[in-house]
CSV table of C-alpha atoms in Angstrom, one decimal:
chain,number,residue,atom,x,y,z
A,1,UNK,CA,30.2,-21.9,-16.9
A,2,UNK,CA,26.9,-21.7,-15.0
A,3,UNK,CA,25.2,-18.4,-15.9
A,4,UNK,CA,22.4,-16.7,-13.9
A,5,UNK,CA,20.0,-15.2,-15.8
A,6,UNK,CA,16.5,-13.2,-14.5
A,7,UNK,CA,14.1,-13.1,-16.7
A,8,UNK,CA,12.2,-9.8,-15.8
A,9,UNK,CA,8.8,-9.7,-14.9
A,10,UNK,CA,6.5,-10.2,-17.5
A,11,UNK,CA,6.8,-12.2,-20.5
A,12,UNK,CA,9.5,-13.8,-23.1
A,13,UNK,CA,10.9,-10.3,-23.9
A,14,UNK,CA,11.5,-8.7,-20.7
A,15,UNK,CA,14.9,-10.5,-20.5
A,16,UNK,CA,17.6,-7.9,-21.1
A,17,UNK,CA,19.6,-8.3,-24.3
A,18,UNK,CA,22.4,-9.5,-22.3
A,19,UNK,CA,20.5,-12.4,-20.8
A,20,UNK,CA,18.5,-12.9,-24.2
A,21,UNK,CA,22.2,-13.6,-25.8
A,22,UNK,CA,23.8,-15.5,-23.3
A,23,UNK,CA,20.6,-18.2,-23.0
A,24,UNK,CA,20.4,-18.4,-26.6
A,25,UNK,CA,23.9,-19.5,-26.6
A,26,UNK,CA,24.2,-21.5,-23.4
A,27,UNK,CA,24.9,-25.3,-23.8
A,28,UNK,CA,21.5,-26.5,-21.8
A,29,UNK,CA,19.4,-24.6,-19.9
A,30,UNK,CA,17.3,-25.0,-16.1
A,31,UNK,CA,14.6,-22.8,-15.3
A,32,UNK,CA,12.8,-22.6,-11.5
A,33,UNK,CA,9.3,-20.8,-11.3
A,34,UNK,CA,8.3,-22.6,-8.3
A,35,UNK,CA,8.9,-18.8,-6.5
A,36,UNK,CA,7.2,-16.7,-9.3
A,37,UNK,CA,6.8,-17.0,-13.1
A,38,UNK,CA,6.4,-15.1,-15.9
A,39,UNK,CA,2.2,-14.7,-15.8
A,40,UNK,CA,2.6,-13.3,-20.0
A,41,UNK,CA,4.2,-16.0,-21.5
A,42,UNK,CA,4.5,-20.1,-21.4
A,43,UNK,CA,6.9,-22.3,-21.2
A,44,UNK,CA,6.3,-23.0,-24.6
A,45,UNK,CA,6.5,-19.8,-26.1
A,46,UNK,CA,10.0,-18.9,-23.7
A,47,UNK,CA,11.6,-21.8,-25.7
A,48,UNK,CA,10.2,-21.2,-29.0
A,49,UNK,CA,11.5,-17.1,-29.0
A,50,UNK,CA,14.9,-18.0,-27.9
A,51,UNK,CA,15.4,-21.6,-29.7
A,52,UNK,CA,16.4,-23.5,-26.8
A,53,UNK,CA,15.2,-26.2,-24.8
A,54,UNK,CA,14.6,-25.4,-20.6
A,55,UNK,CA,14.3,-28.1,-18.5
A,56,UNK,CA,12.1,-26.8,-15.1
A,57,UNK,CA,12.9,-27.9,-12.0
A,58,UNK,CA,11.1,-28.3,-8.7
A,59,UNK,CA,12.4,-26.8,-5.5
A,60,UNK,CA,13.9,-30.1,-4.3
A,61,UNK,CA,15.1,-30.1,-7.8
A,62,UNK,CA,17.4,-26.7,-7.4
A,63,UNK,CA,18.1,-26.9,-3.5
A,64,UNK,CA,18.3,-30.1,-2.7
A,65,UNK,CA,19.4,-32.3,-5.9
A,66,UNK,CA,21.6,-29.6,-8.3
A,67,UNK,CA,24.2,-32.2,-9.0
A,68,UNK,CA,22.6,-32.3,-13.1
A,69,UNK,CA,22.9,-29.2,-13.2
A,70,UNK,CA,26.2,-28.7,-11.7
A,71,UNK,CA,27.7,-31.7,-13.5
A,72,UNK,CA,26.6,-29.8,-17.1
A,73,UNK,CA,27.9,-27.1,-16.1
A,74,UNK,CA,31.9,-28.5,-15.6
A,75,UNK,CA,32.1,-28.9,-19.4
A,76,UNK,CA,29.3,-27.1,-20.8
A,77,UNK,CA,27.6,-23.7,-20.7
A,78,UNK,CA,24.6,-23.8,-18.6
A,79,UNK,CA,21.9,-21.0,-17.9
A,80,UNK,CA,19.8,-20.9,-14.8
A,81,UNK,CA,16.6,-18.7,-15.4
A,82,UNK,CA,14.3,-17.7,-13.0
A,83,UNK,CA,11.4,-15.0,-13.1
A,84,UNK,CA,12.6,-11.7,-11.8
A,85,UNK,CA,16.5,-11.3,-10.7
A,86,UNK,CA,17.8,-14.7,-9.8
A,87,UNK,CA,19.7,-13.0,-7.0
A,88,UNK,CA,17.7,-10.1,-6.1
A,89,UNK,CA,13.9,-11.3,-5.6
A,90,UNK,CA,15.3,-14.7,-5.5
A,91,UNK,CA,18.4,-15.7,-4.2
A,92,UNK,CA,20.0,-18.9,-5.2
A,93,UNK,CA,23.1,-17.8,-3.7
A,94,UNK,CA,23.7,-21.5,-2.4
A,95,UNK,CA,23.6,-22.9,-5.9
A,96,UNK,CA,26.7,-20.4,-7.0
A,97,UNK,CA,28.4,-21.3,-3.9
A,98,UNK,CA,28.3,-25.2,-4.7
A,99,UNK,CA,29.6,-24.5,-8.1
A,100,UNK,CA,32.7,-22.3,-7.0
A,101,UNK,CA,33.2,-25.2,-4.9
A,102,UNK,CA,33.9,-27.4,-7.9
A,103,UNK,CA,35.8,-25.2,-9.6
A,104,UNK,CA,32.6,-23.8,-12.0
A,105,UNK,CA,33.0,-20.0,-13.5
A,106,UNK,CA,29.9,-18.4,-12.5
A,107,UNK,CA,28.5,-15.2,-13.9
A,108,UNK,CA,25.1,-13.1,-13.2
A,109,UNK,CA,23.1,-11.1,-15.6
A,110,UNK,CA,20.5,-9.1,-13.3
A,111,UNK,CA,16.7,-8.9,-14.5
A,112,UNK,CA,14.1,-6.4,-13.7
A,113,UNK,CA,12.8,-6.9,-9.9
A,114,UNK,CA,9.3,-6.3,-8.4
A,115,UNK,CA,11.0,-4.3,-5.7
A,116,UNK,CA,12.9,-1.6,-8.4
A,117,UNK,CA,9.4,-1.8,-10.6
A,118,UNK,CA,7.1,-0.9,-7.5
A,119,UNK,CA,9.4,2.1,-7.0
A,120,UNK,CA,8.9,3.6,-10.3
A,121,UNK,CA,5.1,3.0,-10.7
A,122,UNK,CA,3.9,4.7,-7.2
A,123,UNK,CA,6.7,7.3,-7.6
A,124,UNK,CA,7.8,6.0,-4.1
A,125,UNK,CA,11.8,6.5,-3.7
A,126,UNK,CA,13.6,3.4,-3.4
A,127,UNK,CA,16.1,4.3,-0.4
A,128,UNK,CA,12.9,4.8,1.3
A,129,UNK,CA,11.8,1.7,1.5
A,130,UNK,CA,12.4,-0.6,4.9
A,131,UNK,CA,12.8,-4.2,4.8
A,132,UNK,CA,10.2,-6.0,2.7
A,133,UNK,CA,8.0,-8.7,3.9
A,134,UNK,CA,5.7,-12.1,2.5
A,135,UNK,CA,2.4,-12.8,3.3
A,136,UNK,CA,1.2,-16.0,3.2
A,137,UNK,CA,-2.1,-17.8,3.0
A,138,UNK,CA,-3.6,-18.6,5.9
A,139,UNK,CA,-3.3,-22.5,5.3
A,140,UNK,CA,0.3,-21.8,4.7
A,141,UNK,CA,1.6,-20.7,7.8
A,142,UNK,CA,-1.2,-22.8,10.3
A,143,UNK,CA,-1.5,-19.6,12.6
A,144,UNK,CA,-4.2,-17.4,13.7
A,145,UNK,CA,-4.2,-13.7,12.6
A,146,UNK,CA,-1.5,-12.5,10.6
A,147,UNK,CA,2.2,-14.0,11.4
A,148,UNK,CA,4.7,-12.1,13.7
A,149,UNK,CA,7.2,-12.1,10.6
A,150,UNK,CA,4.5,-9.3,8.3
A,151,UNK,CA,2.9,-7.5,11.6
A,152,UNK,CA,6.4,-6.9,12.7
A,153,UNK,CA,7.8,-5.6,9.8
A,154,UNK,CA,5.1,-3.3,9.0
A,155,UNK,CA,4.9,-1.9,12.7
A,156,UNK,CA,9.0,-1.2,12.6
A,157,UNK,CA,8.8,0.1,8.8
A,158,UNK,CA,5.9,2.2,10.0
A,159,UNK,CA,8.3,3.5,12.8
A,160,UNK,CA,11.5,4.5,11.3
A,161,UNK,CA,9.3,6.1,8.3
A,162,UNK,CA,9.9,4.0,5.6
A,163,UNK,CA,7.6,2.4,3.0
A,164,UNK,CA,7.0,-1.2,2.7
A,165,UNK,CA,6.4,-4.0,-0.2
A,166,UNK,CA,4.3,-6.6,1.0
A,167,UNK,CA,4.4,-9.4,-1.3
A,168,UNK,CA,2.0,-11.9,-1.4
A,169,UNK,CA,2.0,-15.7,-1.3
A,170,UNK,CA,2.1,-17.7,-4.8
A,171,UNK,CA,1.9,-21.4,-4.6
A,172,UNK,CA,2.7,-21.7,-8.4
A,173,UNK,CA,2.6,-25.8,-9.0
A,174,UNK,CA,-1.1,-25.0,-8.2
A,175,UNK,CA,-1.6,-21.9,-9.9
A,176,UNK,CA,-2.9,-20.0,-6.7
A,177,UNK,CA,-1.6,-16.5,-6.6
A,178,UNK,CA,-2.5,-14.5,-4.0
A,179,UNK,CA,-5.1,-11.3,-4.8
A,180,UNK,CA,-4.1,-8.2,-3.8
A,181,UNK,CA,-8.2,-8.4,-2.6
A,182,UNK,CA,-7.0,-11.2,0.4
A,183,UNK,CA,-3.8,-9.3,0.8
A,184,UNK,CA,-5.6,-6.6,1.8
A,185,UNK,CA,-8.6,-8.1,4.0
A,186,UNK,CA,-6.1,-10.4,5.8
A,187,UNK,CA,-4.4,-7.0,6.8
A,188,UNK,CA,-7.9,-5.0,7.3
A,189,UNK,CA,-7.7,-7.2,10.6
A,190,UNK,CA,-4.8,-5.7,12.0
A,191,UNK,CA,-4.4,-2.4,10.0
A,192,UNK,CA,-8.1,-1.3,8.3
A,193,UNK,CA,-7.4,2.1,8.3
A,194,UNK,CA,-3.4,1.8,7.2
A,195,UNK,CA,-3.3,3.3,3.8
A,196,UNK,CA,-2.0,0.9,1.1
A,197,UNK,CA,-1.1,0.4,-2.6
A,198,UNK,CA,-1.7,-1.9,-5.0
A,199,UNK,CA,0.9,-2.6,-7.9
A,200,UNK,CA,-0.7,-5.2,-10.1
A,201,UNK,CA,0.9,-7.1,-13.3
A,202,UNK,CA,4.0,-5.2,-13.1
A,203,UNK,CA,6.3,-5.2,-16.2
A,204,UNK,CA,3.2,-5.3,-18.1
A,205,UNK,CA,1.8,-3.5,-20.5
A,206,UNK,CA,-1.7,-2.9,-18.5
A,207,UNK,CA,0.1,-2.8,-14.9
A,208,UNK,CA,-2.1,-1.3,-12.5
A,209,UNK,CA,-1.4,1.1,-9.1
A,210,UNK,CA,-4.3,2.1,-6.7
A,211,UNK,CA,-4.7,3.4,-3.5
A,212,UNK,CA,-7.1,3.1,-0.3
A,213,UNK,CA,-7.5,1.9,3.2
A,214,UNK,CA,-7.0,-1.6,3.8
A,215,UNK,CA,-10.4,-2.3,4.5
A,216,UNK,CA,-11.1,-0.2,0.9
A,217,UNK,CA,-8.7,-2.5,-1.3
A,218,UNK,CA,-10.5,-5.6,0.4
A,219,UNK,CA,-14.0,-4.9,-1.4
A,220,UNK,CA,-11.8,-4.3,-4.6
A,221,UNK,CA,-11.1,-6.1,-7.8
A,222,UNK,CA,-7.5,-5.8,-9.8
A,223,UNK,CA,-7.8,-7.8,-12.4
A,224,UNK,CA,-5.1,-10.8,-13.3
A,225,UNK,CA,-1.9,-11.7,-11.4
A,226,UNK,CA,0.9,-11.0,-9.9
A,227,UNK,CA,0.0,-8.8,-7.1
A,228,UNK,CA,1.9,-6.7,-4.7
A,229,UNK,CA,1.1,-4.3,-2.0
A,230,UNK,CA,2.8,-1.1,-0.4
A,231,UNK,CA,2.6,0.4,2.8
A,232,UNK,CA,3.5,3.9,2.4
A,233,UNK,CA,5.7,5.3,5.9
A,234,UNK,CA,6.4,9.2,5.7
A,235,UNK,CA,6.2,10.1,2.6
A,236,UNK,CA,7.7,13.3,0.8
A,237,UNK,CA,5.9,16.5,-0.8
A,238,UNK,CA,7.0,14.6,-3.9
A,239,UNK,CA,5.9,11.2,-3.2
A,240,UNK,CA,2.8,12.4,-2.1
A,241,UNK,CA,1.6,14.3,-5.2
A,242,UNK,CA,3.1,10.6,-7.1
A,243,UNK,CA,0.7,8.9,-4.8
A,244,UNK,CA,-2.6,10.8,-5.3
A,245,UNK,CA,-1.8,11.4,-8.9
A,246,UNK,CA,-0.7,7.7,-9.8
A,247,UNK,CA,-2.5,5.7,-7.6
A,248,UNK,CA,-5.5,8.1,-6.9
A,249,UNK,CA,-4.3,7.9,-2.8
A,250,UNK,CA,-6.0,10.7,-0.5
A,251,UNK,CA,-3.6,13.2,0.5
A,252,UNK,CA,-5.2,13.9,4.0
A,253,UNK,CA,-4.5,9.5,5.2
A,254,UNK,CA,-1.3,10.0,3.8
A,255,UNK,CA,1.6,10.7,6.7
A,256,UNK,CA,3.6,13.8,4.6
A,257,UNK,CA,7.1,15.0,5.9
């Protein structure tokens, strides 16, 4: 059996009690946090509140050489943690392919998302929201200005009304998460006057939403990592009085339906 587990979005306890159970009982256990991580907790203190051992891989490690893991998984019970929802904010759907393929029983067990926890912090409905977008450091993607992939996203959100999450880079085998701060200047280029919202250190127990222009949230500090930022479309009476109540957002930028 090779079990998916997400690990939420905070620390050692925002693992459901499904997933708590099923690593604590699992065989061996593989981690990845090469696409986020759990900024509350170690690795060190993840192993010590469940009893187990994880082994972390690199991306090569997952993607390109899985045959560890797969082989442990033929006669043992593996679990496969990552930060988040293992399928969800990160997919790892080619890993659960290759093991159908050799006859492995797979099985999921979700974890709280950024996506579903920025929805219920700004009060901004989930259906609502378009397709979501990455932004990366500037060193990252070699280009000048801000890459096709984000503008064009945001501009096709923008125009079909819907809300957008912006997530931004993390280069985690270096410890360089991306501040909400350069999220927001790298956009005050192409949007300063777009209204936008911070979600900081969701999951947490401090998490943090604020409002303003994009040229406002670049002279800003937010505190500690992870980051995010939304790009409100058409909002609704309801989501409007969420937004200036929440996240301190001026009604009159908003765009109300």
């Amino acid at each position: 059996m090779l079990t998916f587990i997400g690990l939420g979005l905070y620390d050692e306890r925002s693992i459901t009690v499904e997933g708590r159970d099923a690593l604590r009982n699992a065989d061996r256990a593989y981690a990845e946090f090469y696409t986020s991580k759990l900024i509350g907790t170690t690795l060190d203190d993840l192993e010590a509140y469940h009893g187990t051992d994880i082994e972390v891989r690199d991306r090569a490690g997952v993607e390109q050489e899985p045959e560890e893991m797969l082989a442990a998984a033929e006669t043992e019970d593996v679990a496969f943690l990552t930060a988040g929802d293992t399928m969800i904010s990160t997919t790892h759907v080619d890993l659960r392919l290759r093991a159908h393929e050799r006859g492995i029983e797979t099985h999921v067990i979700h974890g709280v998302t950024a996506q579903t926890a920025t929805s219920s912090l700004t009060g901004l409905q989930n259906y609502r929201f378009g397709k979501a977008t990455t932004l990366p450091f500037p060193y990252a993607h070699g280009a000048d200005g801000l890459p096709a992939s984000v503008t064009n996203t945001i501009d096709e959100n923008r125009a079909d009304g819907l809300h957008t999450v912006v997530y931004l880079d993390i280069k985690a085998a270096r410890e360089e998460y991306m501040t909400a701060s350069t999220g927001a200047e790298l956009l005050a280029d192409e949007y300063p006057d777009l209204v936008g919202v911070v979600v900081a250190r969701a999951g947490s127990p401090d998490p943090l939403v604020e409002a303003g222009t994009m040229a406002e949230l670049a002279d800003r500090e937010f505190g500690d990592p992870l980051h995010l930022l939304v790009i409100p479309g058409e909002c609704h009476l309801l989501e409007a009085d969420a937004l200036v109540e929440l996240a301190g957002a001026d009604r009159d930028a908003l765009e109300i339906a």
